[in-house]
Coordinates of C-alpha atoms in Angstrom, one line a residue:
M1 CA 22.6 33.4 11.7
G2 CA 19.9 30.8 12.3
L3 CA 18.6 28.5 9.6
P4 CA 15.2 29.2 8.2
V5 CA 12.3 27.2 9.6
L6 CA 8.8 26.3 8.3
G7 CA 9.7 26.9 4.7
E8 CA 10.8 30.5 5.3
C9 CA 13.5 30.1 2.8
R10 CA 10.9 30.1 0.0
K11 CA 10.3 33.3 -1.7
K12 CA 7.2 35.0 -0.4
N13 CA 5.7 35.3 -3.9
E14 CA 6.3 31.6 -4.7
I15 CA 3.3 29.4 -4.8
M16 CA 3.7 26.7 -2.0
A17 CA 3.2 23.1 -3.1
H18 CA 1.7 21.1 -0.2
K19 CA 1.9 17.6 -1.7
V20 CA 4.6 15.0 -0.9
A21 CA 6.2 12.8 -3.5
I22 CA 7.1 9.3 -2.2
L23 CA 9.7 7.9 -4.6
D24 CA 9.2 4.2 -4.5
A25 CA 12.3 1.9 -4.5
G26 CA 10.3 -1.3 -4.1
A27 CA 9.2 -1.1 -0.5
Q28 CA 6.2 -3.0 0.8
Y29 CA 6.3 -0.6 3.7
G30 CA 5.8 2.1 1.1
K31 CA 2.0 2.0 1.7
L32 CA 2.6 2.7 5.3
I33 CA 4.7 5.8 4.5
D34 CA 1.9 6.9 2.3
R35 CA -0.7 6.2 5.1
R36 CA 1.3 8.0 7.8
V37 CA 1.6 11.1 5.6
R38 CA -2.1 11.1 4.9
E39 CA -3.0 10.5 8.5
L40 CA -1.3 13.8 9.1
N41 CA -3.7 15.4 6.5
V42 CA -1.0 15.9 3.9
E43 CA -1.6 14.7 0.4
S44 CA 1.0 12.3 -1.1
D45 CA 1.6 10.4 -4.4
V46 CA 3.6 7.2 -4.8
L47 CA 5.9 7.7 -7.8
P48 CA 8.6 5.6 -9.5
L49 CA 12.1 6.1 -8.0
N50 CA 13.4 7.4 -11.4
T51 CA 10.8 10.2 -11.6
P52 CA 12.7 13.2 -13.2
P53 CA 12.9 16.6 -11.5
E54 CA 10.6 18.3 -14.1
K55 CA 7.7 16.1 -13.0
L56 CA 8.2 17.1 -9.4
K57 CA 8.9 20.8 -9.7
G58 CA 6.1 23.1 -8.7
V59 CA 3.9 20.1 -7.8
Y60 CA 5.5 18.8 -4.6
G61 CA 6.8 20.5 -1.5
A62 CA 8.8 17.6 -0.1
I63 CA 10.2 14.2 -1.2
I64 CA 10.4 10.9 0.7
I65 CA 12.5 8.1 -0.7
S66 CA 11.2 4.7 0.4
G67 CA 13.0 1.6 1.4
G68 CA 13.5 -1.3 -0.9
P69 CA 15.3 -4.7 -1.3
G70 CA 18.1 -3.5 -3.6
S71 CA 21.7 -2.2 -2.9
C72 CA 22.3 1.3 -4.1
Y73 CA 25.9 0.5 -5.1
A74 CA 25.0 -2.6 -7.2
A75 CA 25.1 -2.7 -11.0
D76 CA 21.4 -3.5 -11.1
A77 CA 20.4 -0.9 -8.5
P78 CA 17.0 0.8 -9.2
E79 CA 17.5 3.9 -11.4
F80 CA 17.5 7.2 -9.5
N81 CA 18.0 10.7 -10.9
P82 CA 20.6 12.5 -8.8
A83 CA 19.2 15.9 -10.0
V84 CA 16.2 15.3 -7.7
L85 CA 18.5 16.1 -4.8
E86 CA 19.5 19.4 -6.4
M87 CA 16.0 20.8 -6.5
G88 CA 16.1 22.4 -3.1
L89 CA 13.2 20.4 -1.8
P90 CA 13.3 18.8 1.7
V91 CA 14.2 15.1 1.4
L92 CA 13.7 12.3 3.8
G93 CA 15.3 8.9 2.9
V94 CA 14.0 5.8 4.7
C95 CA 16.1 2.6 4.8
Y96 CA 17.2 2.1 1.1
G97 CA 16.3 5.8 0.6
Y98 CA 18.7 6.8 3.4
Q99 CA 21.5 4.8 1.7
V100 CA 20.8 6.3 -1.7
L101 CA 20.9 9.8 -0.2
N102 CA 24.3 9.2 1.4
F103 CA 25.7 7.4 -1.6
V104 CA 24.6 9.9 -4.3
K105 CA 25.9 12.8 -2.2
G106 CA 29.4 11.2 -2.0
G107 CA 29.3 8.9 0.9
S108 CA 30.0 5.2 1.1
V109 CA 27.5 2.3 1.5
E110 CA 28.8 -1.3 1.9
R111 CA 27.4 -4.7 2.6
A112 CA 27.0 -5.2 6.4
D113 CA 28.7 -8.2 8.2
K114 CA 25.2 -9.6 8.8
R115 CA 21.6 -8.7 8.1
E116 CA 19.6 -7.1 10.9
D117 CA 15.8 -7.1 11.3
R118 CA 14.9 -6.2 14.8
Q119 CA 13.4 -3.7 17.2
E120 CA 16.2 -1.8 18.8
F121 CA 16.9 1.1 21.1
I122 CA 19.1 3.7 19.3
E123 CA 20.8 6.9 20.5
I124 CA 19.6 10.1 18.7
E125 CA 20.6 13.7 18.6
T126 CA 17.6 15.6 19.9
S127 CA 19.1 18.8 18.6
S128 CA 18.1 17.7 15.1
R129 CA 14.9 19.2 13.9
L130 CA 13.9 15.7 12.6
F131 CA 13.9 14.4 16.2
A132 CA 12.5 17.5 17.9
G133 CA 10.5 16.5 21.0
L134 CA 11.9 12.9 21.2
S135 CA 14.0 11.3 23.9
A136 CA 17.7 10.8 23.5
R137 CA 17.0 7.0 23.4
E138 CA 14.3 5.8 21.1
R139 CA 13.0 2.3 20.2
V140 CA 12.7 1.7 16.4
L141 CA 12.4 -1.1 13.8
L142 CA 15.9 -1.4 12.4
T143 CA 16.3 -3.4 9.2
H144 CA 19.4 -3.5 7.0
G145 CA 21.7 -5.7 4.9
D146 CA 23.9 -2.7 3.9
A147 CA 25.3 0.0 6.1
V148 CA 26.6 3.6 5.7
T149 CA 30.4 3.4 6.3
K150 CA 31.4 6.9 5.4
L151 CA 29.2 10.1 5.6
A152 CA 28.7 12.2 2.5
P153 CA 30.3 15.7 2.8
G154 CA 28.1 18.2 4.7
F155 CA 26.2 15.4 6.6
R156 CA 26.4 14.6 10.3
V157 CA 25.3 11.5 12.3
I158 CA 22.1 12.1 14.3
G159 CA 21.4 8.5 15.2
S160 CA 23.5 5.4 16.0
V161 CA 23.6 2.1 17.8
D162 CA 26.6 0.0 18.7
G163 CA 28.8 2.1 16.4
L164 CA 26.5 1.8 13.4
T165 CA 25.2 5.0 11.9
V166 CA 21.4 4.8 11.6
A167 CA 20.4 8.4 10.9
L168 CA 22.0 11.4 9.3
E169 CA 21.2 15.0 8.2
N170 CA 22.4 17.9 6.2
E171 CA 20.4 20.6 7.9
E172 CA 21.4 23.4 5.5
K173 CA 20.2 21.3 2.5
R174 CA 17.2 20.0 4.5
M175 CA 18.2 16.4 3.7
Y176 CA 17.6 13.7 6.3
G177 CA 17.8 9.9 6.4
T178 CA 17.0 7.0 8.7
Q179 CA 18.1 3.4 8.4
F180 CA 15.2 2.5 10.6
H181 CA 11.5 2.5 9.6
P182 CA 9.6 5.4 11.2
E183 CA 6.4 4.4 9.3
V184 CA 5.8 1.1 11.3
D185 CA 4.2 0.8 14.7
L186 CA 7.4 -0.9 16.0
S187 CA 9.1 2.5 15.8
D188 CA 7.4 4.1 18.9
N189 CA 7.6 7.7 17.8
G190 CA 7.6 7.3 14.0
V191 CA 4.6 9.5 13.5
K192 CA 6.3 12.3 15.4
I193 CA 9.3 12.0 13.1
F194 CA 7.1 12.4 10.0
S195 CA 5.3 15.3 11.6
N196 CA 8.6 17.0 12.3
F197 CA 9.7 16.5 8.7
L198 CA 6.4 17.5 7.1
F199 CA 5.6 20.6 9.2
G200 CA 8.8 21.6 11.1
I201 CA 11.2 21.1 8.2
A202 CA 9.2 21.2 4.9
G203 CA 6.6 23.7 6.2
L204 CA 3.7 21.9 4.6
E205 CA 0.0 22.4 5.6
A206 CA -2.4 19.8 6.9
N207 CA -5.1 20.6 4.4
F208 CA -5.9 17.2 2.9
T209 CA -9.2 16.4 4.6
G210 CA -11.8 13.8 4.3
A211 CA -14.5 16.3 3.2
N212 CA -12.8 17.6 0.1
R213 CA -11.7 14.0 -0.8
H214 CA -15.4 12.8 -0.6
Q215 CA -16.5 15.5 -3.1
A216 CA -13.5 14.8 -5.3
A217 CA -14.5 11.1 -5.5
L218 CA -18.1 12.0 -6.4
K219 CA -16.8 14.4 -9.1
E220 CA -14.5 11.7 -10.5
I221 CA -17.4 9.2 -10.8
R222 CA -19.5 11.8 -12.6
D223 CA -16.7 12.9 -14.9
V224 CA -15.7 9.3 -15.9
V225 CA -19.2 7.8 -16.3
G226 CA -21.0 10.8 -17.9
D227 CA -24.5 9.8 -18.8
K228 CA -23.8 6.0 -18.8
E229 CA -24.7 3.4 -16.2
I230 CA -22.6 1.8 -13.5
L231 CA -22.2 -1.9 -12.6
V232 CA -20.8 -2.5 -9.1
L233 CA -19.6 -5.9 -7.9
V234 CA -20.3 -6.1 -4.2
S235 CA -18.2 -8.8 -2.6
G236 CA -19.6 -8.4 0.9
G237 CA -16.7 -6.4 2.3
V238 CA -16.6 -2.8 3.4
D239 CA -14.7 -1.6 0.3
S240 CA -17.1 -2.7 -2.4
S241 CA -20.1 -1.7 -0.2
V242 CA -18.8 1.8 0.2
C243 CA -18.0 2.0 -3.5
A244 CA -21.6 1.1 -4.3
A245 CA -23.0 3.6 -1.9
L246 CA -20.7 6.3 -3.3
C247 CA -21.8 5.5 -6.9
R248 CA -25.5 5.8 -5.8
E249 CA -24.8 9.2 -4.3
A250 CA -22.9 10.3 -7.4
V251 CA -25.4 9.4 -10.2
G252 CA -28.5 8.1 -8.4
A253 CA -29.7 4.6 -7.7
E254 CA -31.6 4.2 -11.0
R255 CA -28.2 4.2 -12.9
V256 CA -26.4 1.8 -10.5
H257 CA -26.6 -2.0 -11.0
A258 CA -25.3 -3.6 -7.8
V259 CA -24.5 -7.3 -8.2
H260 CA -23.4 -9.7 -5.5
I261 CA -21.7 -12.8 -6.9
D262 CA -22.1 -15.6 -4.3
H263 CA -19.2 -17.8 -5.1
G264 CA -19.8 -20.3 -2.3
F265 CA -17.1 -18.9 0.0
M266 CA -19.3 -16.6 2.0
R267 CA -19.9 -17.0 5.7
H268 CA -23.3 -18.2 6.9
E269 CA -26.1 -15.7 5.9
E270 CA -23.5 -13.2 4.8
S271 CA -25.1 -12.5 1.5
E272 CA -28.4 -11.7 3.2
T273 CA -26.6 -9.3 5.5
V274 CA -25.1 -7.4 2.6
C275 CA -28.5 -7.1 0.8
T276 CA -30.0 -5.6 3.9
A277 CA -27.2 -3.1 4.4
L278 CA -27.3 -1.8 0.9
G279 CA -31.1 -1.7 0.9
K280 CA -30.9 0.8 3.8
V281 CA -29.0 3.3 1.5
G282 CA -31.3 2.8 -1.4
L283 CA -29.6 0.2 -3.5
D284 CA -31.3 -3.0 -4.8
L285 CA -28.8 -5.8 -4.8
R286 CA -28.9 -8.6 -7.4
V287 CA -27.5 -11.8 -6.0
V288 CA -26.1 -14.4 -8.4
N289 CA -25.5 -17.9 -6.9
C290 CA -22.6 -19.5 -8.8
A291 CA -20.7 -21.7 -6.4
A292 CA -20.5 -24.5 -8.9
D293 CA -19.0 -22.2 -11.5
F294 CA -16.2 -21.2 -9.2
A295 CA -15.4 -24.7 -7.9
A296 CA -14.8 -25.9 -11.5
A297 CA -13.1 -22.7 -12.7
T298 CA -9.7 -22.6 -14.4
T299 CA -7.6 -19.8 -15.8
T300 CA -4.5 -19.3 -17.9
V301 CA -1.5 -17.7 -16.1
K302 CA 1.5 -16.2 -17.9
G303 CA 5.0 -16.7 -16.4
K304 CA 7.8 -14.2 -16.3
D305 CA 9.4 -15.9 -19.2
G306 CA 6.2 -15.5 -21.3
S307 CA 5.1 -19.1 -21.1
E308 CA 1.5 -20.0 -20.3
R309 CA 0.0 -22.6 -18.0
V310 CA -3.5 -23.5 -17.1
V311 CA -4.3 -23.6 -13.4
G312 CA -7.3 -25.2 -11.7
P313 CA -9.9 -26.3 -11.2
L314 CA -10.2 -24.1 -8.2
A315 CA -11.5 -27.0 -6.0
E316 CA -8.2 -28.8 -6.5
S317 CA -5.8 -25.8 -6.3
I318 CA -3.5 -25.4 -3.3
S319 CA -1.4 -22.3 -4.3
P320 CA -2.9 -19.1 -2.8
E321 CA -1.6 -17.1 -5.8
D322 CA -3.2 -19.5 -8.3
K323 CA -6.5 -19.4 -6.4
R324 CA -6.4 -15.6 -6.5
M325 CA -5.9 -15.6 -10.2
I326 CA -8.7 -18.1 -10.8
I327 CA -11.2 -16.3 -8.5
G328 CA -10.4 -12.9 -10.0
D329 CA -10.7 -14.0 -13.6
T330 CA -13.9 -16.0 -12.9
F331 CA -15.3 -12.9 -11.3
M332 CA -14.8 -11.0 -14.5
R333 CA -16.2 -13.7 -16.8
I334 CA -19.3 -14.1 -14.7
T335 CA -19.7 -10.3 -14.6
E336 CA -19.7 -10.3 -18.4
R337 CA -22.3 -13.1 -18.4
E338 CA -24.5 -11.1 -16.0
V339 CA -24.3 -7.9 -18.0
T340 CA -25.7 -9.9 -21.0
A341 CA -28.4 -11.5 -18.8
M342 CA -29.4 -8.1 -17.4
K343 CA -29.6 -6.8 -21.0
I344 CA -27.1 -4.0 -20.2
D345 CA -25.3 -2.6 -23.2
P346 CA -21.6 -3.2 -22.4
N347 CA -20.7 -0.1 -24.4
K348 CA -22.9 2.0 -22.1
V349 CA -21.8 0.7 -18.7
F350 CA -18.7 1.2 -16.5
L351 CA -17.5 -1.4 -14.0
A352 CA -17.0 0.2 -10.6
Q353 CA -14.7 -1.4 -8.1
G354 CA -13.8 -0.8 -4.4
T355 CA -10.0 -1.1 -5.2
L356 CA -8.0 0.5 -2.5
R357 CA -4.5 2.1 -2.6
P358 CA -2.9 -0.9 -0.7
D359 CA -4.5 -3.3 -3.1
L360 CA -2.6 -1.7 -6.0
I361 CA 0.7 -1.5 -4.1
E362 CA 0.6 -5.1 -3.0
S363 CA -0.4 -6.2 -6.5
G364 CA 2.6 -4.3 -7.9
S365 CA 0.3 -2.1 -10.0
H366 CA 1.9 0.9 -11.7
L367 CA -1.0 3.1 -10.6
A368 CA 0.4 3.1 -7.0
S369 CA 3.9 1.6 -7.2
A370 CA 6.1 0.7 -10.1
K371 CA 8.8 -1.0 -8.1
A372 CA 7.0 -3.0 -5.4
D373 CA 7.2 -6.8 -5.6
V374 CA 3.9 -8.6 -6.0
I375 CA 2.9 -9.7 -2.5
K376 CA -0.5 -11.0 -3.6
T377 CA -2.7 -10.5 -6.6
H378 CA -5.9 -9.0 -5.5
H379 CA -9.1 -10.3 -7.1
N380 CA -9.9 -6.8 -8.1
D381 CA -6.5 -6.2 -9.8
T382 CA -6.0 -9.2 -12.1
A383 CA -4.8 -9.1 -15.7
L384 CA -8.4 -8.9 -17.0
V385 CA -9.1 -6.0 -14.7
R386 CA -6.0 -4.2 -15.8
Q387 CA -7.1 -4.7 -19.4
L388 CA -10.5 -3.2 -18.7
R389 CA -8.7 -0.4 -16.9
Q390 CA -6.5 0.3 -20.0
E391 CA -9.7 0.4 -22.1
G392 CA -11.1 3.0 -19.8
K393 CA -14.0 0.8 -18.7
I394 CA -13.4 0.8 -15.0
V395 CA -14.1 3.5 -12.4
E396 CA -12.3 3.1 -9.0
P397 CA -13.2 6.1 -6.8
L398 CA -11.5 4.6 -3.7
R399 CA -8.1 3.7 -5.4
D400 CA -6.5 6.7 -3.5
Y401 CA -7.9 5.5 -0.1
H402 CA -6.6 3.4 2.7
K403 CA -8.9 1.1 4.7
D404 CA -9.4 3.4 7.7
E405 CA -10.2 6.3 5.4
V406 CA -12.8 4.1 3.6
R407 CA -14.4 3.3 7.0
R408 CA -14.9 6.9 7.8
L409 CA -16.4 7.6 4.4
G410 CA -18.7 4.6 4.8
E411 CA -20.2 6.1 8.0
E412 CA -20.7 9.5 6.2
L413 CA -22.6 7.6 3.5
G414 CA -24.9 6.0 6.0
L415 CA -23.8 2.4 5.9
P416 CA -24.5 0.3 9.1
H417 CA -21.8 0.5 11.7
H418 CA -21.3 -3.3 11.9
L419 CA -20.6 -3.4 8.2
V420 CA -18.2 -0.5 8.1
W421 CA -16.2 -1.4 11.2
R422 CA -15.9 -5.2 10.7
Q423 CA -12.4 -6.5 10.3
P424 CA -11.3 -6.8 6.6
F425 CA -12.8 -9.9 5.1
P426 CA -13.0 -9.9 1.3
G427 CA -15.4 -12.4 -0.2
P428 CA -12.8 -14.8 -1.6
G429 CA -10.8 -14.7 1.6
L430 CA -11.8 -18.1 2.9
A431 CA -11.1 -19.9 -0.3
I432 CA -7.6 -18.3 -0.5
R433 CA -6.5 -18.3 3.1
V434 CA -7.5 -21.9 4.0
L435 CA -4.2 -23.8 3.8
C436 CA -4.4 -26.8 1.4
S437 CA -2.2 -29.7 0.5
D438 CA -2.0 -32.1 -2.4
G439 CA -0.3 -34.7 -0.1
T440 CA 3.2 -33.7 -0.8
C441 CA 5.3 -32.2 2.0
P442 CA 7.6 -29.2 1.3
A443 CA 11.2 -29.3 2.4
A444 CA 11.6 -28.8 6.2
P445 CA 13.6 -25.7 7.3
G446 CA 17.1 -26.4 8.5
A447 CA 18.3 -26.3 12.1
D448 CA 19.7 -22.8 11.7
E449 CA 16.4 -21.5 10.3
M450 CA 14.4 -23.0 13.1
A451 CA 16.9 -21.5 15.6
K452 CA 16.2 -18.1 14.2
V453 CA 12.5 -18.6 14.6
R454 CA 12.8 -19.7 18.2
E455 CA 15.0 -16.6 18.8
V456 CA 12.3 -14.3 17.5
V457 CA 9.7 -16.1 19.7
A458 CA 12.0 -15.8 22.8
A459 CA 12.5 -12.1 22.2
G460 CA 9.2 -11.3 23.8
Y461 CA 7.6 -9.0 21.2
T462 CA 4.2 -10.1 22.6
K463 CA 3.0 -11.0 26.1
A464 CA 1.4 -14.2 24.7
K465 CA 3.1 -17.4 25.4
L466 CA 4.2 -18.8 22.1
S467 CA 5.6 -22.2 20.9
V468 CA 7.1 -23.1 17.6
A469 CA 5.9 -25.8 15.1
C470 CA 6.7 -26.4 11.5
L471 CA 3.5 -27.1 9.4
P472 CA 3.7 -29.6 6.5
V473 CA 2.2 -26.9 4.2
R474 CA 3.5 -23.7 2.7
T475 CA 2.0 -20.3 3.3
V476 CA 2.4 -16.8 1.9
G477 CA 4.7 -14.3 3.5
V478 CA 6.8 -11.1 3.0
Q479 CA 10.5 -11.2 3.5
V480 CA 12.9 -8.3 2.9
E481 CA 10.3 -6.5 0.7
L482 CA 9.7 -9.6 -1.4
Y483 CA 6.9 -12.1 -1.9
I484 CA 7.7 -15.7 -0.7
Y485 CA 5.6 -18.9 -0.6

């Protein structure tokens, strides 16, 4: 007797849930899983890894467990509720999620002899519904510090390389796992794998379209704001410009105060370009020149141990994270000053921001991801902004959008093509990204570390001819799901 396909095992009178729950184990690739699912027109929510079954039942039609930096067998492993795997929902575990799936169901996961982070050809079982339509040999991004050493009962190997298990399945239970990352471009047919899982295995429908999301965003603005006014900070990038245009469409230009704070970090004549672009969609932009305020700005930062320190002034700061904090908090303080100058009643105005879904994930915000390490604090997701958010004084109609989705919405709203399709360039970007030094030189990497770098360069991931040099300054990076500087 063949196994049911396309969700046939569900009772015909059962209401089908067509959303995907992405249980977050701390993956910075989590936003890519989210994006890939949405690119296939399936709605998804990023939820904490320890979300209980009762919050999933009847709401979601499938579960994806993300990657993460932890070890599922460790005493401090992120909390996961095993009952989630008894709900009967299709499950796809990615990297750490793959290991959790095998471990919780009775298999073994152990520390690997050495950590691997590389693009690799693997052998797969094309008879698996997860790999339907793929070749027997596929190129993927394989990352792991732990490895599956014994399969859980009822599971079989559907992917391997050099004797290492990198994919497994329990077809009867509709549970699948991959050690590799199908969500990244370095996995050649990752999108096809997600499509197989969402449609061929989970039986979901591709009904999450841009049109209904546009209307939902307008409704949210109207519901949150009511009869009050909106203040929009327009940085000069596509996100805040689209947010401003969306607010105008929702409540009318007469109730939207669009303010552009020129902090002195804009490119030549960029402020004028933004004014012209918003003027074409019916918004009058107020420009505030405050370069001197930002250069002299400081802020107070709380450490993980609760201690406080003053950072700044901005003109003398070298840490990208410190600069982000200073710029974000200064934005908020100048905003409050401008509200007073414009004689707007602060109790009758909402602050609208073009915060995107990846902004919240990278900032470690609980709104998008409770487990992700802070990769960078976005200037629109600082402590002050979070405070305003808790007080219900912020409306963020794009917080559920990825960048490419915002671009499409911007075109629908009538914004100029050159503004919508420019490369991401937030206003404070120059001040933050320019590498600075106070004259001291960080410790140079050891010979082994430099050898690893040269090995990566020699691997030929790009056709460009590359050379290796060690700069006497530090920069921001992401390593094994964590922020490093």
